[in-house]
Coordinates of C-alpha atoms and ligand atoms in Angstrom, one line a residue:
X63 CA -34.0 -55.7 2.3
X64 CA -34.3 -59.4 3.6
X65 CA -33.9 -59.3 7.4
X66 CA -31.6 -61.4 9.5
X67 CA -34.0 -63.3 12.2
X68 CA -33.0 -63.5 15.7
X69 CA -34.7 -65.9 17.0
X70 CA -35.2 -66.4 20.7
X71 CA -37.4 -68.1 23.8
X72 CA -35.6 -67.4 27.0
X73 CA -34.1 -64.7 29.6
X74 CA -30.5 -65.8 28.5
X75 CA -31.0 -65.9 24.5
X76 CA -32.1 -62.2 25.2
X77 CA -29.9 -61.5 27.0
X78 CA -26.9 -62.2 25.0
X79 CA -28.4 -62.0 21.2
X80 CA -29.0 -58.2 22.4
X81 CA -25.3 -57.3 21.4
X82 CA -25.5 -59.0 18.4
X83 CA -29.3 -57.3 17.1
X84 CA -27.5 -53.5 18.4
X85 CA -24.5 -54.6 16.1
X86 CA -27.0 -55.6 12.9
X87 CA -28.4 -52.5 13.4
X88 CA -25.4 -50.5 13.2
X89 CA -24.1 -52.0 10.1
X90 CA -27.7 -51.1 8.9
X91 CA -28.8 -54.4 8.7
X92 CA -32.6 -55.1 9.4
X93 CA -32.5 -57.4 12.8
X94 CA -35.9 -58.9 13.6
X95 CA -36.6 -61.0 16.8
X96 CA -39.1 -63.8 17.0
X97 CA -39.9 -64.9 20.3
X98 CA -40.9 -68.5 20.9
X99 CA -42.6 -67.7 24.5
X100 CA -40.6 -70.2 25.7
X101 CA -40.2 -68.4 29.4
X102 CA -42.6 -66.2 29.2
X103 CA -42.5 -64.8 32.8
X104 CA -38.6 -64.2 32.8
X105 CA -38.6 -63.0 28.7
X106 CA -40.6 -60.5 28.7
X107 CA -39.2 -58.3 30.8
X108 CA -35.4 -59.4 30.0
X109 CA -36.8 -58.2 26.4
X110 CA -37.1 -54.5 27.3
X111 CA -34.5 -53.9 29.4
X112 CA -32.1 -54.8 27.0
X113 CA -34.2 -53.5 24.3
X114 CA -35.3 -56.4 22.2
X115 CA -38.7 -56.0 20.9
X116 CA -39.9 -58.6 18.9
X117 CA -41.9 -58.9 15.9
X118 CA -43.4 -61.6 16.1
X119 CA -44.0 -63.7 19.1
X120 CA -45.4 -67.5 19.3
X121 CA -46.5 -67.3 23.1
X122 CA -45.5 -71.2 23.0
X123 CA -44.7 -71.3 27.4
X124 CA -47.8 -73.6 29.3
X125 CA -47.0 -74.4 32.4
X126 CA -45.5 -77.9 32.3
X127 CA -45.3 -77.9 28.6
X128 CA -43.0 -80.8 27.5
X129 CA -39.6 -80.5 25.3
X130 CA -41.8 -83.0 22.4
X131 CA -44.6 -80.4 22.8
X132 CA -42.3 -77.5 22.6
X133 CA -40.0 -78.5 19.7
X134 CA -43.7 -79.2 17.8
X135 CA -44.5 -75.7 18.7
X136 CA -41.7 -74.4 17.4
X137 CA -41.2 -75.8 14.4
X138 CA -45.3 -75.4 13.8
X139 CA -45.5 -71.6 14.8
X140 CA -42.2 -70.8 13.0
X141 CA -42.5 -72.4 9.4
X142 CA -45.2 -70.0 8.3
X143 CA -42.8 -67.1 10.1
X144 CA -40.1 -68.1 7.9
X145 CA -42.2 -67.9 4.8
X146 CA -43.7 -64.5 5.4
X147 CA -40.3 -62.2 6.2
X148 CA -38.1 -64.1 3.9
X149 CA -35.3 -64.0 5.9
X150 CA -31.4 -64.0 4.0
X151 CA -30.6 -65.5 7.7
X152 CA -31.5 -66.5 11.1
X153 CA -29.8 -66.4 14.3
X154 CA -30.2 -68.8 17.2
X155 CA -28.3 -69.0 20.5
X156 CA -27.0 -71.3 22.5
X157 CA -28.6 -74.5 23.8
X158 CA -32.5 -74.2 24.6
X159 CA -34.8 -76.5 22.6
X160 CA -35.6 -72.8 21.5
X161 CA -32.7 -73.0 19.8
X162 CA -32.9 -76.8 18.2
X163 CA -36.4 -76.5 16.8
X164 CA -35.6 -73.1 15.3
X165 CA -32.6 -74.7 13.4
X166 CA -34.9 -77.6 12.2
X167 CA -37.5 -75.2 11.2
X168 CA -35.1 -73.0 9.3
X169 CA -34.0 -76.1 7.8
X170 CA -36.9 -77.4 5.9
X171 CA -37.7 -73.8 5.0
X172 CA -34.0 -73.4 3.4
X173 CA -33.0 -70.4 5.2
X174 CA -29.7 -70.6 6.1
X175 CA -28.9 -70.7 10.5
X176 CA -25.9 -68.9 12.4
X177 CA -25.2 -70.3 15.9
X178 CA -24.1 -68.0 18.3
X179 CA -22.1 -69.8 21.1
X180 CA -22.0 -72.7 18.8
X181 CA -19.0 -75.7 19.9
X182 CA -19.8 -75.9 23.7
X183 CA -20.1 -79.5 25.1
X184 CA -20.0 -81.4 28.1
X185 CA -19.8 -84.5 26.3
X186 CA -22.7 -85.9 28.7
X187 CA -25.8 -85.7 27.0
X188 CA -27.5 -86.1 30.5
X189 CA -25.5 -83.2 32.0
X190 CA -27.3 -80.9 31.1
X191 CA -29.7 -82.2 29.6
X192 CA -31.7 -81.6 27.2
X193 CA -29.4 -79.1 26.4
X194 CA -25.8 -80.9 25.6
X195 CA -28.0 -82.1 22.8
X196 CA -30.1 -79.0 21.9
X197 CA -26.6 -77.2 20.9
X198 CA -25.3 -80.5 19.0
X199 CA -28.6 -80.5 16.6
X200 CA -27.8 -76.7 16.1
X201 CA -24.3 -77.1 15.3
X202 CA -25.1 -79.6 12.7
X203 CA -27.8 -77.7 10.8
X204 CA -26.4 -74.3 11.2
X205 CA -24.4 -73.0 7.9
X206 CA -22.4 -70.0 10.4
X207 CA -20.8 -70.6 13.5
X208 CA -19.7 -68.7 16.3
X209 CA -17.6 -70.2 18.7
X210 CA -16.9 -68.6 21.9
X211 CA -13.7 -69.3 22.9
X212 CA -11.0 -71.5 21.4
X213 CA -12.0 -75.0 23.4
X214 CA -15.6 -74.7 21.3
X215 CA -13.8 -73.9 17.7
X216 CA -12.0 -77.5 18.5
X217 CA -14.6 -79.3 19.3
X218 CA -16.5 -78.2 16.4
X219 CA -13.5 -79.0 14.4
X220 CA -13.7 -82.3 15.5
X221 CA -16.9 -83.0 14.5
X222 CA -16.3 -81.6 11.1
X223 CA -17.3 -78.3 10.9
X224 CA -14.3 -76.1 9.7
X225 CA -13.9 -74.0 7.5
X226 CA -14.2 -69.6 6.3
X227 CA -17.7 -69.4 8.4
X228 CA -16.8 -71.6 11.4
X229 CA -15.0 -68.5 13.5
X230 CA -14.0 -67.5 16.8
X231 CA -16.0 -64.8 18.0
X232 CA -15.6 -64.8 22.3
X233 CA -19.3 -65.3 24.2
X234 CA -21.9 -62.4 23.8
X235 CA -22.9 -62.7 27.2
X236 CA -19.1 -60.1 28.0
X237 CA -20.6 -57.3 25.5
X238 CA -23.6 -58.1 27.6
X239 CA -22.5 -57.6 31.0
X240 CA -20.6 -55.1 30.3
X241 CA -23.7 -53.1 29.2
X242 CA -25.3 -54.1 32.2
X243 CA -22.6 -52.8 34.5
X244 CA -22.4 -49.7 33.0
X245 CA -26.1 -49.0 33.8
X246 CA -26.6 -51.1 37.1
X247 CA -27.1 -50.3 40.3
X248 CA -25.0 -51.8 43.4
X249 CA -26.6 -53.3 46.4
X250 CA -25.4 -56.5 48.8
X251 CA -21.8 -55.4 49.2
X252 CA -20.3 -59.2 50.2
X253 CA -22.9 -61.5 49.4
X254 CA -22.6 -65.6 48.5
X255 CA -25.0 -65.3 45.2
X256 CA -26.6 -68.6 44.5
X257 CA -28.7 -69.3 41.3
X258 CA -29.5 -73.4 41.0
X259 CA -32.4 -73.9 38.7
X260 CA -30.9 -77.2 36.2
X261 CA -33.3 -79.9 35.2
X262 CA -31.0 -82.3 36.5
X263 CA -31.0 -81.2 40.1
X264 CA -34.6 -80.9 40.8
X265 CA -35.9 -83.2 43.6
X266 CA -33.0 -84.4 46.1
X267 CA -29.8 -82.9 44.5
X268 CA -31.5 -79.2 44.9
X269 CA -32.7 -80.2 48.5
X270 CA -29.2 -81.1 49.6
X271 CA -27.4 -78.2 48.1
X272 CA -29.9 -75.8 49.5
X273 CA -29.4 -77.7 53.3
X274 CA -25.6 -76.7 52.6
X275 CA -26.4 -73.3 52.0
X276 CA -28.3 -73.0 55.2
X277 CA -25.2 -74.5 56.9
X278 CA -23.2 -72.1 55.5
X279 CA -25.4 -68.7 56.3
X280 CA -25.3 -70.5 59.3
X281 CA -21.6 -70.3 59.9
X282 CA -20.6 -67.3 58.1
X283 CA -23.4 -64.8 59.5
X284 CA -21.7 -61.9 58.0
X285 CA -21.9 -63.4 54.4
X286 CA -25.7 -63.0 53.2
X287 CA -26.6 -65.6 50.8
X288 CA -28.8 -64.3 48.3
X289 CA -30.9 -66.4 46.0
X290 CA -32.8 -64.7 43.4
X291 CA -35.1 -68.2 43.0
X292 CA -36.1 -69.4 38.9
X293 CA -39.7 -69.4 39.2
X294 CA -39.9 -73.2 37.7
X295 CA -42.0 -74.8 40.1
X296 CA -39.4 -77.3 41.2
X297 CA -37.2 -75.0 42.4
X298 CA -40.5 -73.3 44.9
X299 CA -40.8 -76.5 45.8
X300 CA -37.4 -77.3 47.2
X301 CA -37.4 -73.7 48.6
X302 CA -40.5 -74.1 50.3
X303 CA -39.5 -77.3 52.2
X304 CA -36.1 -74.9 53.9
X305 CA -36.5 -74.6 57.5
X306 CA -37.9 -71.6 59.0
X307 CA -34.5 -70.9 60.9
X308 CA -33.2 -70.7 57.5
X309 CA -31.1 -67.7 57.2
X310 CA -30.9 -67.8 53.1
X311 CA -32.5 -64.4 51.7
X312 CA -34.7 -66.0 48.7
X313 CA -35.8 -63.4 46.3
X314 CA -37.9 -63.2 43.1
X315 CA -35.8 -62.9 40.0
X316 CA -34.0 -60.2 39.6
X317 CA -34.5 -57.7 36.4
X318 CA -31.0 -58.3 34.3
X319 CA -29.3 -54.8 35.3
X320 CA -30.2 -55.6 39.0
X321 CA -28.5 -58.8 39.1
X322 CA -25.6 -57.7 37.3
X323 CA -25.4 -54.6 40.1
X324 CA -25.3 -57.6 42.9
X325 CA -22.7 -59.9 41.2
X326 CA -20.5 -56.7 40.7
X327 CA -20.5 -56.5 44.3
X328 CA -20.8 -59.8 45.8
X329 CA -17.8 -62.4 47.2
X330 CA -18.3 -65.0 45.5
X331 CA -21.0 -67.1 42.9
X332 CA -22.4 -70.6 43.6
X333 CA -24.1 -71.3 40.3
X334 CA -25.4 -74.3 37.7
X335 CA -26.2 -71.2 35.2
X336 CA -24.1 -70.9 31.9
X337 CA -24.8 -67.5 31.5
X338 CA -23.9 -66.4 35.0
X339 CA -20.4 -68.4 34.7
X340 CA -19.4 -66.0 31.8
X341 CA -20.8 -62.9 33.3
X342 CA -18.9 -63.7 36.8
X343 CA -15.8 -64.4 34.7
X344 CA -16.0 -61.0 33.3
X345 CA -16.7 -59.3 36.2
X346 CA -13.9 -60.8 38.3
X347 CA -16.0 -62.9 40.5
X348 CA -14.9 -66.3 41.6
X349 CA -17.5 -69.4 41.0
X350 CA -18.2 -72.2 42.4
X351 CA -19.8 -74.4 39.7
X352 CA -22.7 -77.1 41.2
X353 CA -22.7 -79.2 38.0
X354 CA -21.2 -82.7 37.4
X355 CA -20.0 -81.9 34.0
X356 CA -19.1 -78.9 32.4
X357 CA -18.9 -77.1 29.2
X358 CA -17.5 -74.2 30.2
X359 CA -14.0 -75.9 30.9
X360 CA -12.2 -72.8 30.5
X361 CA -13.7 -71.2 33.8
X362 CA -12.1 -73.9 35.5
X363 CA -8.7 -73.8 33.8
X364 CA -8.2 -70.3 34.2
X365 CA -8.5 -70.7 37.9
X366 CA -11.5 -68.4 38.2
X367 CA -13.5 -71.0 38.8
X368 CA -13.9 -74.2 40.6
X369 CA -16.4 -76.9 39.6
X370 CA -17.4 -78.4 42.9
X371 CA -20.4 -80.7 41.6
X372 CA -23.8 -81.0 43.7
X373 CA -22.2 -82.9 46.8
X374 CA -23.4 -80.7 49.8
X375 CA -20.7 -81.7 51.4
X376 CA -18.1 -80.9 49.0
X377 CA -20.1 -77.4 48.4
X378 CA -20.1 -76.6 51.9
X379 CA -16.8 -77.3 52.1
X380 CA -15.0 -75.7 49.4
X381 CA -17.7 -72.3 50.3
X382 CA -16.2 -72.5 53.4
X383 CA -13.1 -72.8 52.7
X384 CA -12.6 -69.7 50.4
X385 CA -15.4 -67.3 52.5
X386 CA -12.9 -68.2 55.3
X387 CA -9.7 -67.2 53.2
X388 CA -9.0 -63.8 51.5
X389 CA -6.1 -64.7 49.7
X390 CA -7.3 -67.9 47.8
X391 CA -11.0 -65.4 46.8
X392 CA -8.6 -62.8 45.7
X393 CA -6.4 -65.4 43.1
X394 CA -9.3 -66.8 41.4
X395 CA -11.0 -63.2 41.3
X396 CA -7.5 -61.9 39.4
X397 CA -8.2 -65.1 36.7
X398 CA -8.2 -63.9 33.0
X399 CA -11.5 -63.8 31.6
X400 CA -11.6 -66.9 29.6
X401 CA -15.1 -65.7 27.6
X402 CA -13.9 -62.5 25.7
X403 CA -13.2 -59.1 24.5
X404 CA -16.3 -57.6 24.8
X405 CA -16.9 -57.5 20.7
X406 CA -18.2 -60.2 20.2
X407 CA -21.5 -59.2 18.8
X408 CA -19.6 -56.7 16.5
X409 CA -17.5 -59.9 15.1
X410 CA -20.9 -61.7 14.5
X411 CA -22.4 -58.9 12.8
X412 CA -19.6 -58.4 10.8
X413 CA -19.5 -61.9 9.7
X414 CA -22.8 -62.2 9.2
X415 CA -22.8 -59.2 6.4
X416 CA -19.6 -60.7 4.7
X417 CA -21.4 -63.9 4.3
X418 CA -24.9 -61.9 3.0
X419 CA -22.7 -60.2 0.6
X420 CA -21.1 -63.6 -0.5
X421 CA -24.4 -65.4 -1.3
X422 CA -25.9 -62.5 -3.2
Ligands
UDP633 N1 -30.4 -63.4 35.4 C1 -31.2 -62.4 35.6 N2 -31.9 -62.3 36.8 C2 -31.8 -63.3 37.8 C3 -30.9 -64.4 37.5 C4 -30.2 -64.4 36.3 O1 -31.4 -61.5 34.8 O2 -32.4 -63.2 38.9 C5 -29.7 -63.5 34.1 C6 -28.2 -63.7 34.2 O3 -27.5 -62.4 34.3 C7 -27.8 -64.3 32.9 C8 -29.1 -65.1 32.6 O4 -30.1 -64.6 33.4 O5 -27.7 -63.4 31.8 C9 -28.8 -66.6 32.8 O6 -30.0 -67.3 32.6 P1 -30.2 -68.8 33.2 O7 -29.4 -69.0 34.4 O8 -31.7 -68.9 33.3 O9 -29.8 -69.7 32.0 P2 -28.4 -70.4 31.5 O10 -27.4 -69.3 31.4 O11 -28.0 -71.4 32.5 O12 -28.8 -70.9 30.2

């Protein structure tokens, strides 16, 4: 039998193709995962506890490495990949550069490309960047598309793609957490969890978000405010400059299961992370989203989440404001979940066999 590829470079592709490989597999379905490298630090773990383990794997990270280097990688390592297993399909996800090259690759190779989470934009292709772009470039060469949540099926539909194979699926990363809940463990009842780690904010944005996050532990001392820090050196950087009065509690990053156990049980999320907005969603946990632009505009809409933008001031004072006020934490936290049901990477499986059977 042909296998379906999944291919994959970073903690968040593994984390949410890992429903969609557990659902190939049930339909008995050969899933095999290709790792780029492209985080090799934060993969490689993510890999086994959600228990990915792939086939091949292109070790493609350097420190530094940049996005023209990477794509060359990619499309360099994978070709002669592609032409080994044969594949009937591959599977990319989301927005990484990861993701683009594979497509590309895939493309001169003629194997036909599913995109899971496909239809997100910002419409800013500096926010984020380069990833508003990465997920157009997929979009457009992929033949399958799975689009999280109403909002992405239209705005593939208005760049054209319709159609039998351009579906709504809901966003992987709900089956995800879910499976992560299930099997985490709790700690930091009450917490303010903070991941920032976006291109865009390195230098003087990160330095002034992190000074209102030292205001804010400051002023709400029963709060903790835990950062589990990206290890991109940018982000050390920022951290390293905090004060040593600084009362933020700075932590490695956390293995998957143990930061889902610590957003199950915080207050509330300050984030620039895709991933974490859906998993917050699903968990009931109100965000604050320190972006400028957003492709997650459902979050915002269904009230469980607020995007505040990477103003310190406005951060610290819409933190404030809610860590200060039960009530308004406990609306947003009742928000429906605007991400899905949970089966999403049963609906992409599925597809993904009607449409094998339909090219046979
Ligand atoms: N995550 C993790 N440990 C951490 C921080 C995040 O396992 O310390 C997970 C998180 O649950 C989510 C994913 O990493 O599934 C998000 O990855 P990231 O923020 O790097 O990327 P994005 O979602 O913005 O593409």
């Amino acid at each position: 039998m042909r296998p379906v590829l999944l291919v994959l470079g970073t903690r968040p592709e593994a984390v949410k193709l890992a429903p969609v490989a557990r659902a190939l597999r049930r339909r008995g379905l050969r899933a095999v995962v290709v790792s780029t490298g492209q985080h090799r630090e934060l993969l490689a773990h993510t890999l086994a506890e959600v228990g990915l383990r792939p086939a091949v794997d292109l070790r493609l990270m350097r420190p530094g490495l940049p996005h023209a280097r990477l794509s060359a990688g990619v499309l360099q390592g994978l070709i002669p990949v592609l032409r080994r297993l044969k594949p009937a399909l591959a599977l990319v996800q989301g927005d990484t550069t990861t993701a683009a090259a594979a497509a590309l690759a895939c493309l001169y190779e003629g194997v036909p490309v599913g995109h899971v989470e496909a239809g997100l934009r910002s419409f800013d292709r500096a926010n984020p960047f380069p990833e508003e772009a990465n997920r157009t470039v997929a979009d457009h060469l992929s033949a399958l598309h799975f689009a999280p949540t109403p909002t992405a099926l239209a705005n593939l539909r208005r760049e054209g793609i319709s159609g039998r194979w351009a579906m709504l699926t809901g966003n992987t990363a709900v089956d995800a957490v879910r499976w992560a809940a299930r099997r985490a463990p709790r700690r930091d009842e009450g917490c303010l969890l903070v991941t920032l780690h976006r291109r865009e904010s390195f230098g003087d944005p990160l330095a002034g978000m992190l000074g209102a996050l030292v205001r804010l532990s400051e002023r709400f001392p029963d709060t903790p405010v835990v950062f589990p820090a990206h290890p991109n050196p940018a982000v050390r950087a920022a951290l390293r400059r905090l004060p040593r009065r600084a009362r933020l509690r700075v932590v490695a990053p956390l293995p998957y299961r143990r930061f889902v156990g610590l957003l199950a049980s915080c207050r509330l999320v300050l984030t620039d992370s895709g991933g974490v907005q859906e998993e917050a969603a699903a968990l009931g946990k109100p965000v604050l989203v320190a972006r400028d632009a957003t492709e997650r505009p459902e979050l915002i809409a269904s009230g469980g989440g607020i995007l505040v933008g990477r103003r310190p001031r406005n951060i610290e004072r819409e933190a404030g404001r809610l860590l200060s006020d039960g009530r308004a934490l406990a609306r947003m936290s009742r928000a429906k979940n605007p991400f899905g049901d949970g089966r999403a990477g049963e609906r992409i499986a599925a597809a993904a066999a009607r449409w094998l059977r339909s090219v046979r």
